[in-house]
Amino acid sequence: MNLQGKVAIVTGSRRGIGKAIAIEMAREGADIVISDISLDECNDVCNEIKTLGRRSLAVKCDVSKRKDVENLFKQAKKKFGTVDILVNNAGIYRVIPLTKMTEKEWDLVIDVNLKSVFLCTQSFVKQLGKKKGSVVSIASIAGEVGFANSSAYCASKAGIITLTKELAMELSPNIRVNAVGPGPIRTPMTKFIEKDKKALKGIVAAIPLGRMGEPEEIAKAVVFLASDNASYVTGQTLFVDGGWVSQ
Ligand code: NAP
């Protein structure tokens, strides 16, 4: 197992990609802190992790709030000691044309998607001290190519890609920092696309591999980057997107 004996925090992990990452990491031997803005479904994920023979803990945390983030790390330390791996996964998507975008909506998307990476990584680094650790953040193809009506989302994800490079420089050699950039993945976030057959057809036609991805396909890339198998990889964003950004 690639993460035997490690402790990981996965934000936004009660469902979707975060849940798949938490379960894949547990399968690879890690104990997991599940955290989300709501505790609904968190206990189900914890139980699934326990059936894999690993320990787990659920902590309610709004990743855009410093107090919540500090409490998350405090609870994690109390139960498991040092946290070795941080997965910055929590995120929100808003489809709003530029002229209709309010300052409040802009700030919310930037705070939840990008400021959270700063807050969580800062707390992670402080509790790690001189120990070795690994950070993986979930960016998006929207941070690499433009998506209409998604200004704040695109800016937040591009910010994660650049912040990943900066943190890799600042935190070397003890902490590796990488990101995964998913293409369209089948989760509750993209249900609205799947419901609109015409939109779905258009999106699938734009993907060289001809289909949307599954959360488990993102989870496997995250486990690779978090593990010692990626011991010489830092500052990278690995696009897991069926070929979208390579076109
Ligand atoms: P999801 O199904 O909506 O799951 C995201 C989880 O994060 C939800 O449980 C959500 O809770 C939670 N969350 C929202 N705001 C939060 C906050 N302030 N603090 C803590 N948790 C919060 O989305 P997903 O598709 O799994 O997406 C996971 C990550 O992948 C996101 O960063 C997303 O941008 C990225 N991504 C997804 C896709 C895709 O196609 N699905 C593509 C590229 C990138 P609520 O349900 O209450 O909002």
Coordinates of C-alpha atoms and ligand atoms in Angstrom, one line a residue:
M1 CA 0.0 0.0 0.0
N2 CA 1.3 3.4 -1.0
L3 CA 0.1 5.5 2.0
Q4 CA 0.6 3.0 4.8
G5 CA 0.8 4.8 8.2
K6 CA 0.0 8.2 6.8
V7 CA -2.7 10.6 8.0
A8 CA -4.6 12.7 5.4
I9 CA -7.1 15.5 5.6
V10 CA -9.5 15.7 2.6
T11 CA -11.6 18.9 2.4
G12 CA -15.1 18.7 0.8
S13 CA -15.1 15.0 1.2
R14 CA -18.7 14.0 2.0
R15 CA -19.5 13.4 -1.6
G16 CA -18.2 13.6 -5.2
I17 CA -14.4 13.7 -6.0
G18 CA -13.5 14.3 -2.3
K19 CA -15.2 11.2 -1.1
A20 CA -13.6 9.1 -3.9
I21 CA -10.1 10.5 -2.8
A22 CA -10.8 9.7 0.8
I23 CA -11.8 6.2 0.1
E24 CA -8.9 5.5 -2.3
M25 CA -6.4 6.9 0.2
A26 CA -7.9 4.7 2.9
R27 CA -7.5 1.7 0.5
E28 CA -3.9 2.7 0.2
G29 CA -3.4 2.5 4.0
A30 CA -4.0 6.1 5.2
D31 CA -6.2 7.2 8.2
I32 CA -8.5 10.0 7.0
V33 CA -10.1 13.2 8.3
I34 CA -13.3 13.7 6.4
S35 CA -14.3 17.4 6.4
D36 CA -17.1 19.4 4.7
I37 CA -19.2 22.4 5.2
S38 CA -22.0 20.1 6.2
L39 CA -21.7 16.9 8.3
D40 CA -24.5 15.2 6.2
E41 CA -23.2 12.0 4.7
C42 CA -19.8 12.4 6.4
N43 CA -20.5 9.5 8.8
D44 CA -21.4 7.2 5.9
V45 CA -17.9 8.0 4.4
C46 CA -16.3 7.4 7.8
N47 CA -18.1 4.0 8.1
E48 CA -16.9 3.0 4.6
I49 CA -13.3 3.9 5.6
K50 CA -13.7 1.8 8.8
T51 CA -14.7 -1.2 6.8
L52 CA -11.4 -0.8 4.9
G53 CA -9.6 -1.2 8.3
R54 CA -8.6 2.4 8.6
R55 CA -9.4 5.0 11.2
S56 CA -11.4 8.2 10.4
L57 CA -12.8 11.3 11.8
A58 CA -15.5 13.8 10.5
V59 CA -15.0 17.5 11.2
K60 CA -17.4 20.2 10.0
C61 CA -15.3 23.0 8.4
D62 CA -16.0 25.9 6.0
V63 CA -12.6 26.1 4.3
S64 CA -13.1 29.8 3.6
K65 CA -13.1 30.6 7.4
R66 CA -9.8 30.7 9.3
K67 CA -11.4 29.7 12.6
D68 CA -13.0 26.6 11.0
V69 CA -9.7 25.6 9.4
E70 CA -7.7 26.0 12.6
N71 CA -10.3 23.9 14.4
L72 CA -10.1 21.2 11.7
F73 CA -6.3 20.9 12.3
K74 CA -6.8 21.0 16.1
Q75 CA -9.3 18.1 15.9
A76 CA -7.1 16.1 13.5
K77 CA -4.0 16.5 15.8
K78 CA -6.0 15.5 18.9
K79 CA -7.2 12.2 17.2
F80 CA -4.2 11.3 15.0
G81 CA -1.2 13.5 15.8
T82 CA 0.6 15.0 12.8
V83 CA -1.2 15.2 9.5
D84 CA 1.1 14.0 6.6
I85 CA -1.1 14.8 3.6
L86 CA -3.5 17.7 2.8
V87 CA -5.9 17.4 -0.1
N88 CA -7.5 20.8 -0.9
N89 CA -10.6 19.6 -2.7
A90 CA -13.5 21.6 -1.5
G91 CA -14.9 23.9 -4.2
I92 CA -18.0 25.5 -5.7
Y93 CA -18.9 26.3 -9.3
R94 CA -21.1 29.2 -10.4
V95 CA -22.3 29.9 -13.9
I96 CA -22.9 33.7 -14.0
P97 CA -22.3 36.1 -17.0
L98 CA -19.8 38.8 -16.1
T99 CA -22.3 41.7 -16.2
K100 CA -24.6 39.7 -13.7
M101 CA -21.8 38.7 -11.4
T102 CA -22.1 40.4 -8.0
E103 CA -19.1 41.3 -5.8
K104 CA -20.5 38.9 -3.2
E105 CA -20.7 35.9 -5.6
W106 CA -17.2 36.7 -6.9
D107 CA -15.8 36.9 -3.4
L108 CA -17.5 33.7 -2.4
V109 CA -16.1 31.6 -5.3
I110 CA -12.6 33.1 -4.8
D111 CA -12.7 32.5 -1.0
V112 CA -14.0 28.9 -1.1
N113 CA -11.8 27.8 -4.1
L114 CA -8.6 29.8 -3.7
K115 CA -8.3 31.5 -0.3
S116 CA -9.0 28.1 1.3
V117 CA -5.9 26.7 -0.3
F118 CA -3.9 29.4 1.4
L119 CA -5.6 28.9 4.8
C120 CA -5.5 25.1 4.8
T121 CA -1.9 24.9 3.6
Q122 CA -0.8 27.5 6.1
S123 CA -2.3 25.5 9.0
F124 CA -0.9 22.2 7.5
V125 CA 2.6 23.6 7.3
K126 CA 2.5 25.0 10.9
Q127 CA 1.5 21.6 12.4
L128 CA 4.0 19.7 10.3
G129 CA 7.0 21.5 11.8
K130 CA 10.2 19.9 10.2
K131 CA 8.4 16.7 9.2
K132 CA 7.9 15.7 5.5
G133 CA 4.5 16.2 3.9
S134 CA 2.6 16.5 0.7
V135 CA -0.1 18.8 -0.5
V136 CA -2.4 18.1 -3.5
S137 CA -5.0 20.7 -4.6
I138 CA -7.8 20.2 -7.0
A139 CA -7.6 22.7 -9.8
S140 CA -9.5 22.3 -13.1
I141 CA -9.1 22.5 -16.8
A142 CA -11.0 25.8 -16.2
G143 CA -7.7 27.2 -14.8
E144 CA -6.0 26.5 -18.0
V145 CA -8.6 27.3 -20.7
G146 CA -11.4 29.9 -20.6
F147 CA -15.0 28.8 -19.9
A148 CA -17.6 31.4 -20.7
N149 CA -19.8 32.7 -17.8
S150 CA -17.3 31.3 -15.2
S151 CA -15.0 34.2 -14.6
A152 CA -14.5 33.7 -10.8
Y153 CA -14.3 30.0 -11.1
C154 CA -11.6 30.2 -13.9
A155 CA -9.7 32.8 -12.0
S156 CA -9.8 30.7 -8.8
K157 CA -8.5 27.6 -10.5
A158 CA -5.8 29.4 -12.4
G159 CA -4.8 30.8 -9.0
I160 CA -4.5 27.3 -7.6
I161 CA -2.2 26.3 -10.5
T162 CA 0.2 29.2 -9.9
L163 CA 0.0 29.0 -6.1
T164 CA 1.0 25.4 -6.5
K165 CA 4.2 26.4 -8.3
E166 CA 4.9 29.1 -5.7
L167 CA 4.3 26.9 -2.7
A168 CA 6.5 24.1 -4.3
M169 CA 9.4 26.6 -4.3
E170 CA 8.7 28.0 -0.9
L171 CA 8.2 24.7 0.9
S172 CA 10.9 22.6 -0.7
P173 CA 12.6 20.3 0.2
N174 CA 10.4 18.9 3.0
I175 CA 6.9 19.5 1.5
R176 CA 5.9 18.6 -2.1
V177 CA 3.0 20.6 -3.5
N178 CA 1.1 19.5 -6.6
A179 CA -2.3 19.8 -8.2
V180 CA -4.7 17.7 -10.2
G181 CA -6.7 19.4 -13.0
P182 CA -9.9 17.4 -13.7
G183 CA -11.9 17.7 -16.9
P184 CA -15.7 17.1 -16.6
I185 CA -16.2 14.5 -13.9
R186 CA -19.6 12.8 -13.0
T187 CA -20.4 14.2 -9.6
P188 CA -23.3 16.2 -7.9
M189 CA -21.5 19.4 -9.2
T190 CA -22.0 18.4 -12.8
K191 CA -25.6 16.9 -12.5
F192 CA -26.9 19.9 -14.3
I193 CA -24.8 19.1 -17.4
E194 CA -25.9 15.4 -17.4
K195 CA -29.6 16.5 -17.2
D196 CA -29.2 18.7 -20.3
K197 CA -28.8 16.1 -23.1
K198 CA -27.8 18.7 -25.7
A199 CA -25.1 20.3 -23.4
L200 CA -23.8 16.8 -22.5
K201 CA -23.5 15.9 -26.1
G202 CA -21.5 19.1 -26.8
I203 CA -19.2 18.5 -23.9
V204 CA -18.5 14.8 -24.7
A205 CA -17.8 15.8 -28.3
A206 CA -15.1 18.1 -27.0
I207 CA -13.3 15.4 -25.0
P208 CA -10.8 13.3 -27.0
L209 CA -11.5 10.2 -24.9
G210 CA -15.2 10.7 -25.7
R211 CA -16.7 10.5 -22.2
M212 CA -16.9 12.3 -18.9
G213 CA -14.5 11.0 -16.2
E214 CA -15.3 9.2 -12.9
P215 CA -14.3 10.5 -9.4
E216 CA -12.2 7.4 -8.9
E217 CA -10.0 8.4 -11.9
I218 CA -9.2 11.7 -10.1
A219 CA -8.6 9.9 -6.8
K220 CA -5.9 7.6 -8.4
A221 CA -4.0 10.6 -9.7
V222 CA -4.2 12.3 -6.3
V223 CA -2.9 9.2 -4.5
F224 CA 0.0 9.0 -6.9
L225 CA 1.0 12.7 -6.3
A226 CA 0.5 12.4 -2.5
S227 CA 2.6 9.2 -2.3
D228 CA 6.4 8.5 -2.4
N229 CA 5.9 7.2 -5.9
A230 CA 5.9 10.9 -6.8
S231 CA 9.0 11.7 -4.6
Y232 CA 10.7 13.8 -7.4
V233 CA 7.5 15.6 -8.5
T234 CA 6.6 19.1 -7.1
G235 CA 5.0 22.2 -8.5
Q236 CA 3.0 20.3 -11.1
T237 CA -0.6 20.3 -12.2
L238 CA -1.5 16.9 -13.7
F239 CA -4.6 17.3 -16.0
V240 CA -6.8 14.2 -15.7
D241 CA -9.2 15.4 -18.4
G242 CA -9.6 12.8 -21.2
G243 CA -7.2 15.0 -23.3
W244 CA -9.1 18.3 -23.2
V245 CA -6.3 20.8 -22.5
S246 CA -3.9 19.0 -24.9
Q247 CA -6.0 19.8 -28.0
Ligands
NAP1 P1 -19.2 18.5 -5.3 O1 -19.9 17.2 -5.6 O2 -20.1 19.7 -5.3 O3 -18.5 18.3 -3.9 C1 -17.8 19.4 -3.3 C2 -18.0 19.3 -1.8 O4 -17.4 20.5 -1.2 C3 -19.5 19.4 -1.4 O5 -19.8 18.4 -0.4 C4 -19.6 20.8 -1.0 O6 -20.7 21.0 0.0 C5 -18.3 21.0 -0.3 N1 -18.1 22.5 -0.1 C6 -18.6 23.5 -0.7 N2 -18.2 24.7 -0.1 C7 -17.5 24.3 0.9 C8 -16.8 25.1 1.9 N3 -16.8 26.4 1.9 N4 -16.1 24.4 2.8 C9 -16.0 23.1 2.8 N5 -16.7 22.3 1.9 C10 -17.4 22.9 1.0 O7 -18.1 18.8 -6.3 P2 -17.0 17.9 -7.0 O8 -17.4 17.7 -8.5 O9 -16.7 16.6 -6.2 O10 -15.7 18.8 -7.0 C11 -14.6 18.7 -6.1 C12 -13.5 19.6 -6.6 O11 -13.2 19.2 -7.9 C13 -13.9 21.1 -6.6 O12 -12.8 21.8 -6.2 C14 -14.2 21.3 -8.0 O13 -14.0 22.7 -8.4 C15 -13.2 20.4 -8.7 N6 -13.5 20.0 -10.1 C16 -14.6 19.3 -10.4 C17 -14.9 19.0 -11.7 C18 -16.1 18.2 -12.1 O14 -16.4 18.1 -13.3 N7 -16.9 17.6 -11.1 C19 -14.0 19.4 -12.7 C20 -12.9 20.1 -12.4 C21 -12.6 20.4 -11.0 P3 -22.1 21.5 -0.6 O15 -22.7 20.4 -1.3 O16 -22.9 21.9 0.6 O17 -21.8 22.7 -1.5

